[in-house]
Amino acid sequence: MKAHDGMYIDGAWRPAASGETIDVVNPADEQVIDRVPAGTAEDIDTAVRAARAALPGWAAAPPAERAARLGALRDVLVARKDEIAETVTAELGSPLAFSQAVHASVPIAVAGSYAELAATHAFEEKVGNSTVYQEPIGVVGAITPWNYPLHQIVAKVAPALAAGCTVVLKPAEDTPLTAQLFAEAVDEAGIPAGVFNLVTGRGPVAGQALAEHPGVDLVSFTGSTAVGRQIGATAGAAIKKVALELGGKSANVILPSADLAKAVNVGVANVMSNSGQTCSAWTRMLVHRDQYDEAVQLAATAAAKYGDRIGPVVNAKQHARVRSYIEKGVAEGARVVAGGLESPSPQGYFIAPTVFADVTPGMTIAQEEIFGPVLSILRYEDEDDAARIANGTVYGLAGAVWAGEEAEAVAFARRLETGQVDINGGRFNPRAPFGGYKQSGVGRELGAHGLSEYLQTKSLQF
């Protein structure tokens, strides 16, 4: 799609306050493919004012009406699915097949789930001599990342609209074209003017202005723990609610009774998916000492198959960051068994699918989020040791457990300090709550739990 040269505010594309622009670069060939406006605090203020003006009408709309508009939005996204995939591929570098299967399809499923929830959720209930109402929290400032550009937008905007909130979205500057396409879809779906507003721009300028704005009642942010900490502090000073989906260093625990080959192969695929740019990726594989050497060989063989099947990382800064972690891994004594620093392409921000063996829990690559196609394999002595290692980071976003019997896997999963665990390769569920323990965040996204983040409670006693 061709970029708009303005902001989507109050139901129309309007000129930006400044003439500054942001280059949109295709990370596969490092070429500028378009430019979008660099929003300012003035643009944010205009958008928030539009959202506040639209709030009373949208909040008062019957849930069935909000459900109908979300259903229409889902239908528009379905009709534009191919364009969505092509846009994500152009600005993120994702292989087209992955963009079609994940980047376009998952947000459609999530949008559909909130169309249904808006119609079926109990926004009021009787509790003894009280009637308890769930009401929209107000104006939502949504700040989204680049790694799953449309999914992250829909996972915030759809529940906010279902709840009766209005929204100002500040998307990542690396993937603004997908956000503009979403704004077009909102307009085509007939969602009233001012209910959804889009301001493209840089995080320290537009993002900070949105987080600080006194007209915003809730800030929903997905991104790094460092930035999440800043947003939490800003919101806390104003006693403003936040929903933070932050970093991860998820453990993939393979118990001795598991199908080792299947667990390793699925685990490698999970890490290489989206070029490793997934906050919930199982980037630490924990294997019993007796099966360790076999698992390392299996993982090295599996990773080699992804050499020409994954896209680049998003930009030059991320490319340098991932390479620096590979260098740290080698310097701290880990052993590269696949990939490494040699680039698989002379052009673009490509990183070879990389697997480290002989990783110990205290190493940098076992503690910090790399956000690239890099897997660390650690050995454990027994289940207590595995649990200690798995829980031994500041993060707690996701994870996986493999065992011969489901009950064994579930028992171990209950010991993990993390928000979501896949059992023996469990499938993604767009209605299951997603979010983290510890420094992986505050609050939940998706399903009814995601909807509740955008609601506040009032009780009337009779």
Coordinates of C-alpha atoms in Angstrom, one line a residue, residues 202-372:
R202 CA 8.9 8.0 17.2
G203 CA 8.7 6.5 20.7
P204 CA 10.6 9.2 22.6
V205 CA 8.4 11.9 21.0
A206 CA 4.9 10.6 20.1
G207 CA 5.0 7.6 22.4
Q208 CA 6.1 9.6 25.4
A209 CA 3.5 12.3 24.7
L210 CA 0.8 9.7 24.6
A211 CA 1.9 8.0 27.9
E212 CA 2.0 11.4 29.6
H213 CA -1.2 12.9 28.3
P214 CA -3.7 13.7 31.1
G215 CA -6.6 12.8 28.8
V216 CA -5.4 9.2 28.6
D217 CA -6.9 6.8 31.2
L218 CA -5.0 3.7 30.4
V219 CA -1.7 3.0 28.6
S220 CA -1.3 -0.4 27.0
F221 CA 2.3 -1.0 25.9
T222 CA 4.1 -4.0 24.4
G223 CA 7.9 -3.8 24.0
S224 CA 11.1 -3.9 26.0
T225 CA 11.1 -4.2 29.8
A226 CA 13.3 -1.1 30.0
V227 CA 10.7 1.1 28.1
G228 CA 7.9 -0.6 30.0
R229 CA 9.5 0.5 33.3
Q230 CA 9.6 4.1 32.1
I231 CA 6.0 4.0 31.0
G232 CA 5.0 2.4 34.3
A233 CA 6.7 5.2 36.2
T234 CA 5.1 7.9 34.1
A235 CA 1.7 6.4 34.5
G236 CA 2.2 5.8 38.2
A237 CA 2.9 9.4 38.8
A238 CA -0.6 10.2 37.5
I239 CA -2.2 7.2 39.1
K240 CA -3.0 5.9 35.6
K241 CA -3.6 2.3 34.9
V242 CA -1.1 0.4 32.7
A243 CA -1.1 -2.9 30.8
L244 CA 2.5 -3.9 30.0
E245 CA 3.5 -6.9 27.9
L246 CA 7.2 -7.0 28.1
G247 CA 10.3 -9.2 27.6
G248 CA 10.8 -12.9 27.9
K249 CA 13.4 -15.6 28.2
S250 CA 11.1 -18.6 28.0
A251 CA 12.3 -22.1 28.9
N252 CA 11.5 -25.2 26.9
V253 CA 11.8 -28.0 29.4
I254 CA 12.1 -31.5 27.9
L255 CA 11.6 -34.2 30.6
P256 CA 13.3 -37.6 30.1
S257 CA 10.1 -39.4 29.2
A258 CA 9.3 -37.0 26.3
D259 CA 9.6 -37.8 22.6
L260 CA 13.1 -36.1 22.4
A261 CA 13.2 -35.7 18.6
K262 CA 9.8 -34.1 18.4
A263 CA 10.4 -31.8 21.3
V264 CA 13.7 -30.6 20.0
N265 CA 12.5 -30.1 16.4
V266 CA 9.4 -28.2 17.5
G267 CA 11.5 -26.2 19.9
V268 CA 13.9 -25.1 17.2
A269 CA 11.0 -24.1 15.0
N270 CA 9.6 -22.0 17.7
V271 CA 12.8 -20.1 18.2
M272 CA 13.4 -19.5 14.5
S273 CA 9.8 -18.4 13.8
N274 CA 9.6 -14.7 12.8
S275 CA 13.4 -14.7 12.8
G276 CA 13.4 -15.1 16.5
Q277 CA 11.6 -11.8 17.0
T278 CA 9.0 -13.2 19.4
C279 CA 8.8 -12.2 23.0
S280 CA 7.4 -15.6 24.0
A281 CA 10.0 -17.7 22.0
W282 CA 11.4 -20.7 23.9
T283 CA 15.0 -19.5 23.7
R284 CA 16.3 -21.7 26.5
M285 CA 16.1 -25.5 25.8
L286 CA 16.5 -27.5 29.0
V287 CA 17.5 -31.1 28.5
H288 CA 18.4 -33.9 31.0
R289 CA 22.1 -34.6 31.2
D290 CA 21.7 -38.1 29.8
Q291 CA 20.0 -36.9 26.7
Y292 CA 22.0 -33.7 26.2
D293 CA 24.4 -34.7 23.5
E294 CA 21.7 -36.2 21.4
A295 CA 19.5 -33.1 21.8
V296 CA 22.4 -30.8 20.7
Q297 CA 22.9 -32.8 17.6
L298 CA 19.2 -32.9 16.8
A299 CA 19.0 -29.1 17.3
A300 CA 22.0 -28.4 15.1
T301 CA 20.6 -30.4 12.3
A302 CA 17.2 -28.8 12.6
A303 CA 18.5 -25.3 12.7
A304 CA 20.5 -25.8 9.5
K305 CA 17.3 -26.4 7.6
Y306 CA 16.2 -22.8 8.4
G307 CA 19.1 -21.1 6.7
D308 CA 17.1 -19.9 3.7
R309 CA 13.6 -20.1 5.3
I310 CA 13.6 -17.2 7.7
G311 CA 13.7 -13.5 7.0
P312 CA 16.0 -10.8 8.3
V313 CA 15.7 -9.1 11.6
V314 CA 13.9 -5.7 11.5
N315 CA 16.7 -3.1 11.2
A316 CA 20.4 -2.4 11.4
K317 CA 20.3 -1.7 15.2
Q318 CA 18.6 -5.1 15.9
H319 CA 21.1 -6.8 13.6
A320 CA 24.0 -5.4 15.5
R321 CA 22.4 -6.2 18.8
V322 CA 21.8 -9.9 17.9
R323 CA 25.4 -10.2 16.6
S324 CA 26.7 -8.8 19.9
Y325 CA 24.9 -11.5 21.9
I326 CA 26.4 -14.2 19.7
E327 CA 29.8 -12.7 20.4
K328 CA 29.1 -12.6 24.1
G329 CA 28.0 -16.3 24.0
V330 CA 31.3 -17.3 22.4
A331 CA 33.4 -15.1 24.8
E332 CA 31.7 -16.6 27.9
G333 CA 32.4 -20.1 26.8
A334 CA 29.3 -21.4 25.0
R335 CA 29.8 -23.5 21.9
V336 CA 28.3 -22.7 18.5
V337 CA 26.9 -25.8 16.9
A338 CA 24.9 -24.1 14.2
G339 CA 25.0 -20.6 12.6
G340 CA 27.1 -18.0 14.2
L341 CA 28.4 -14.6 13.0
E342 CA 28.8 -15.4 9.3
S343 CA 26.0 -13.7 7.5
P344 CA 23.9 -15.9 5.2
S345 CA 23.3 -12.9 2.8
P346 CA 25.5 -10.1 1.5
Q347 CA 22.5 -7.7 1.7
G348 CA 19.8 -7.2 4.3
Y349 CA 19.8 -7.7 8.0
F350 CA 20.0 -11.5 8.1
I351 CA 21.3 -13.6 11.0
A352 CA 22.1 -17.2 10.5
P353 CA 19.9 -19.6 12.6
T354 CA 22.2 -20.1 15.6
V355 CA 22.3 -22.8 18.3
F356 CA 24.6 -22.7 21.4
A357 CA 25.5 -25.7 23.4
D358 CA 27.4 -25.9 26.8
V359 CA 25.3 -22.9 28.0
T360 CA 25.2 -22.4 31.8
P361 CA 22.4 -20.6 33.6
G362 CA 24.5 -17.5 34.5
M363 CA 25.7 -16.7 31.0
T364 CA 24.4 -13.5 29.3
I365 CA 22.7 -15.5 26.5
A366 CA 20.8 -17.5 29.1
Q367 CA 19.6 -14.5 31.0
E368 CA 18.9 -11.7 28.6
E369 CA 16.4 -11.4 25.8
I370 CA 18.2 -11.5 22.4
F371 CA 15.2 -11.2 20.1
G372 CA 16.8 -13.0 17.2

